[in-house]
Short mmCIF file of C-alpha atoms in Angstrom, two decimals:
data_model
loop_
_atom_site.label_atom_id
_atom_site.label_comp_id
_atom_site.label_asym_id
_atom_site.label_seq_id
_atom_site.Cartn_x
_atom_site.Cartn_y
_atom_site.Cartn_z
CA UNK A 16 94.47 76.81 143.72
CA UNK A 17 95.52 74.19 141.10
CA UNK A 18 98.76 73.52 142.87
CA UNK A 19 99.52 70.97 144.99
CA UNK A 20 102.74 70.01 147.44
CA UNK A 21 104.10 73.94 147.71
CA UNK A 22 101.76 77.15 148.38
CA UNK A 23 103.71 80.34 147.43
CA UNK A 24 104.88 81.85 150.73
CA UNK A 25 106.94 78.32 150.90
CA UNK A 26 108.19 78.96 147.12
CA UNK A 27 109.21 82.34 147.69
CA UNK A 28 111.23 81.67 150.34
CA UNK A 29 113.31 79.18 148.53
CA UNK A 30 113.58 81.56 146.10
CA UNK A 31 114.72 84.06 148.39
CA UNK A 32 111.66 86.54 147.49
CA UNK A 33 108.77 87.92 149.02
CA UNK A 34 106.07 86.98 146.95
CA UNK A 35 105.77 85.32 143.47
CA UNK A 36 107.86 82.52 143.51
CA UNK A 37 105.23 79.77 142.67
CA UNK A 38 104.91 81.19 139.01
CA UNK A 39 108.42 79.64 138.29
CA UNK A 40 107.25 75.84 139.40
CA UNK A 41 104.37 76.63 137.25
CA UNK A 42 106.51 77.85 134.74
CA UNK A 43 108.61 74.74 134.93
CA UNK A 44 105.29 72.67 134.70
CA UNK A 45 104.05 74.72 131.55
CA UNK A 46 107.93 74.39 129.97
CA UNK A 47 108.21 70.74 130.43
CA UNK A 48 104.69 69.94 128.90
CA UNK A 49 105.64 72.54 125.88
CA UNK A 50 109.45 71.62 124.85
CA UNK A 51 109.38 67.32 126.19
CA UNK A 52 105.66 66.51 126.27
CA UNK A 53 106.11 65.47 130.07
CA UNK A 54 103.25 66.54 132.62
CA UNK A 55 103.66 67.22 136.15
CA UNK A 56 100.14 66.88 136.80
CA UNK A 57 97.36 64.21 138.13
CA UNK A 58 93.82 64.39 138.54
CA UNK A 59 91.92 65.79 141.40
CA UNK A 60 90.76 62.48 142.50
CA UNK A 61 94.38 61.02 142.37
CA UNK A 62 94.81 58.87 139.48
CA UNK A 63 97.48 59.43 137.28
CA UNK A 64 98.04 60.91 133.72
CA UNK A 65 98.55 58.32 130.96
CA UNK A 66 100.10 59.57 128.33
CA UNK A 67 102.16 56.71 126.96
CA UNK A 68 98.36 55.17 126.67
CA UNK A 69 94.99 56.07 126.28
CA UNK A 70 95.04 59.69 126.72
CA UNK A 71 98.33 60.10 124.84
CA UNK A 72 96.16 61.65 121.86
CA UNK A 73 94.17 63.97 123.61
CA UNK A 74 97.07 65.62 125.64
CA UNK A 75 99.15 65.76 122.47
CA UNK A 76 96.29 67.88 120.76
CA UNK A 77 96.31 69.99 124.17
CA UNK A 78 100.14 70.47 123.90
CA UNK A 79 99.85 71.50 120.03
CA UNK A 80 97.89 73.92 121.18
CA UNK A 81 99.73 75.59 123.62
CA UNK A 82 102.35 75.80 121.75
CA UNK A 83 100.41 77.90 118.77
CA UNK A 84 98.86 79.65 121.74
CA UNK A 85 95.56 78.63 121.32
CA UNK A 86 94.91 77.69 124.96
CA UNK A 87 96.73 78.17 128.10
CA UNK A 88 97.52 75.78 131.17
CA UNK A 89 95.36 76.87 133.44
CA UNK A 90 92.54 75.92 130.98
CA UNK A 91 93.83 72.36 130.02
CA UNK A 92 93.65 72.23 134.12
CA UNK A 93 90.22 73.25 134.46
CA UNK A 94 89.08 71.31 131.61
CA UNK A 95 90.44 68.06 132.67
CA UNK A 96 90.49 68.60 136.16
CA UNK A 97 93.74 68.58 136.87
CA UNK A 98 96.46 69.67 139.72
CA UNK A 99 100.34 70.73 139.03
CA UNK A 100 102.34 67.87 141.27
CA UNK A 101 104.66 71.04 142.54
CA UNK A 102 105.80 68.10 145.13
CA UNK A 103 107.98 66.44 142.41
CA UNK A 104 110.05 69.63 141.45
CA UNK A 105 112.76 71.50 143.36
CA UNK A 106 114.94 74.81 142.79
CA UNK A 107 118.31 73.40 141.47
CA UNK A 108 120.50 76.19 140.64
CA UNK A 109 120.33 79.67 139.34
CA UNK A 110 122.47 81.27 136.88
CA UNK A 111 122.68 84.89 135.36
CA UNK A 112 123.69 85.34 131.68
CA UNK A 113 127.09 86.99 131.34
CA UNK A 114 127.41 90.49 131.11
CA UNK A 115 128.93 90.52 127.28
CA UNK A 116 125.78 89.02 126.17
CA UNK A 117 123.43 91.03 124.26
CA UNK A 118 120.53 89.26 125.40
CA UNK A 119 120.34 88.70 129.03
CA UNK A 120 118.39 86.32 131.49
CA UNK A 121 118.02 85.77 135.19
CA UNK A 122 117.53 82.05 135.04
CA UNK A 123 116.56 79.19 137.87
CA UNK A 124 116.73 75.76 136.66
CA UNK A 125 114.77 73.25 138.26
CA UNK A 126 115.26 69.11 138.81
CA UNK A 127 111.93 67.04 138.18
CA UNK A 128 110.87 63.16 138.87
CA UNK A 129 109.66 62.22 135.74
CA UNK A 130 105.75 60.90 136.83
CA UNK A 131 105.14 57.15 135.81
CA UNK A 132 103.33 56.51 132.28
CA UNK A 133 104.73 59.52 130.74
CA UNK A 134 107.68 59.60 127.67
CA UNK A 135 109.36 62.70 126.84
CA UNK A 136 109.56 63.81 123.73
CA UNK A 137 111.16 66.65 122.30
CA UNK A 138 108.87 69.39 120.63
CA UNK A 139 110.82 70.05 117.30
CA UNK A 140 111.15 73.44 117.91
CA UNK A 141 112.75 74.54 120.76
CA UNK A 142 114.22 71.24 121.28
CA UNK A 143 115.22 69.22 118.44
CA UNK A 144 116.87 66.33 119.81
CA UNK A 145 116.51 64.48 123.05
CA UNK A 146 117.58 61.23 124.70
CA UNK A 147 117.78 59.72 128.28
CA UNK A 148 121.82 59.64 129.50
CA UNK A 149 123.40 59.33 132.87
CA UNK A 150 124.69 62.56 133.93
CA UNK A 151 128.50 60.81 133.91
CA UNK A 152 127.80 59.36 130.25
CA UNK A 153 126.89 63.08 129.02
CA UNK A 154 129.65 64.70 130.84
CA UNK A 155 132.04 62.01 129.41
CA UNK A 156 130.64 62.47 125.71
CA UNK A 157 131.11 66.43 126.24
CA UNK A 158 134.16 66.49 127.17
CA UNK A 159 134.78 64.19 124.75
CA UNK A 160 133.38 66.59 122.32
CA UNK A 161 130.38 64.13 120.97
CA UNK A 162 127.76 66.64 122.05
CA UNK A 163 127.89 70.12 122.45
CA UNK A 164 127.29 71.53 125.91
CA UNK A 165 127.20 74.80 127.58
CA UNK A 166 128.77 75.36 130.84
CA UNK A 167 125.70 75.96 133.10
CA UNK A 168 124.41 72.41 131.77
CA UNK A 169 127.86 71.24 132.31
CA UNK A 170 127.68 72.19 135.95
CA UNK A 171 124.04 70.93 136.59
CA UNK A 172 125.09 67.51 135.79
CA UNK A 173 128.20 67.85 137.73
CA UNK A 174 125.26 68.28 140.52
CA UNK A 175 124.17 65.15 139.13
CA UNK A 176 126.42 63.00 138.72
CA UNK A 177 127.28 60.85 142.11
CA UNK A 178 123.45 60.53 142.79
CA UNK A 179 122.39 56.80 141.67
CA UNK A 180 118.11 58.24 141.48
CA UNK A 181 116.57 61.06 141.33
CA UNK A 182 114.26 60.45 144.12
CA UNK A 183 117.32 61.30 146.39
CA UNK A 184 119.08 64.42 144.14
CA UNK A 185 114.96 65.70 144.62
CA UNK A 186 114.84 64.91 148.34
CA UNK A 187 118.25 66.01 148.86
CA UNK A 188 117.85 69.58 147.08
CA UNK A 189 114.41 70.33 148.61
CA UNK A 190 116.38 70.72 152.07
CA UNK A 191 118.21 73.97 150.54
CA UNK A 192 117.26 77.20 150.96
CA UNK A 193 117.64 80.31 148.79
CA UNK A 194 121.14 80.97 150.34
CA UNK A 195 122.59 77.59 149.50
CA UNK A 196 121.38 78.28 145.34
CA UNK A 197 123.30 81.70 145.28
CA UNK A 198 123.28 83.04 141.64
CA UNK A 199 125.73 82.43 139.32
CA UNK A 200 127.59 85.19 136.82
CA UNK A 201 130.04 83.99 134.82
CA UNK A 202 133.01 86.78 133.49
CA UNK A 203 134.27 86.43 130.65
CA UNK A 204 137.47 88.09 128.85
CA UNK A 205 140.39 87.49 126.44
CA UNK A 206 143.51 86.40 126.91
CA UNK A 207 146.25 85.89 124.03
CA UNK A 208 143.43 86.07 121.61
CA UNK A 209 141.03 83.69 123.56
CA UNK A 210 138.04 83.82 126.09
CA UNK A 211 138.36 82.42 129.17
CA UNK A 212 135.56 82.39 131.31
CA UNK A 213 135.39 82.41 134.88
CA UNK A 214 132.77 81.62 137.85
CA UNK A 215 132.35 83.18 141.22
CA UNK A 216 134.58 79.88 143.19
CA UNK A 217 137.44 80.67 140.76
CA UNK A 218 140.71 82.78 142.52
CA UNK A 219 140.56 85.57 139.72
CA UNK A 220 136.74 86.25 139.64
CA UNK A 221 136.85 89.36 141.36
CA UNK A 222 139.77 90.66 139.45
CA UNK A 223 137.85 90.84 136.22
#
């Protein structure tokens, strides 16, 4: 009831499931607020959230506090009269931790339009370092070895990269369907000494 753009039969199927799959937008609404300090909300009558401005203070004390736990999302909704802009996010891939991992996760990412008079900023915790980048600058600096990247991140801003806005990456990935996101398992083994890791498109995936 505090969503707005998606209801959850239409998130489910994009997901692929049967029921359920508007938690994860929410999820991805309650993430981004905790770890960047960017919400995907506006009020009920419309108007926007300003938090570069005058309510930059009060939504900062409301983010403190879900982070110690002190309050949940659905409150800060209910108390401010708020509704999650679901419209603004999209499934963008989905990727399964390898199997030599102790600690495992079934994980879909999601793309977002950052909403106008909001700044991220990263939490200090979970995040400790942020900074706005074109997806060709970051790949270039990876590769480059300036900044450390994982592979899944590495191939979501592949996705990224020959899109000039995000309006049209958003646009553009809300036309897929569950079977165009399938998930993704990278394999991993040595070789000489080494790992080499592999992903379902590569020739020897199913050999290993």
């Amino acid at each position: 009831d505090l969503c707005e753009g998606i209801d959850d039969m239409q998130a489910s199927e994009s997901l692929g499931m049967d029921s359920g799959g508007l938690a994860y937008w929410v999820a991805c609404v309650r993430e981004c607020f905790e770890e960047v300090g960017i919400l995907l909300a506006k009020k009920r009558d419309g108007s926007l959230l300003d938090l570069n401005g005058a309510e930059k203070e009060k939504y900062t004390n409301y983010r403190e506090m879900l982070l110690k736990n002190e309050i949940s999302l659905y409150k800060i909704c209910e108390a401010e009269g708020l509704v999650l802009t679901t419209d603004n996010l999209a499934p963008f891939s989905h990727w399964i931790t390898p199997e030599i991992e102790e600690r495992r996760f079934d994980t879909w990412f999601f793309i977002a339009r950052l909403p106008d008079n909001q700044t991220g900023e990263h939490d200090g915790s979970e995040l400790t370092d942020s900074l706005w980048i074109n997806p060709k600058e970051a790949l270039k600096k990876a590769f480059n070895g300036d900044i450390q990247m994982i592979m899944p991140t590495i191939k979501n801003l592949q996705q990224c990269e020959n899109y000039d806005s995000a309006s049209k990456l958003l646009e553009d990935q809300k036309k897929l369907t569950s079977d165009d996101i399938p998930a993704i398992l990278p394999k991993f083994f040595k070789k000489d000494g080494n790992w080499v890791g592999l992903l379902p498109d590569d020739p020897d995936y199913k050999n290993h």
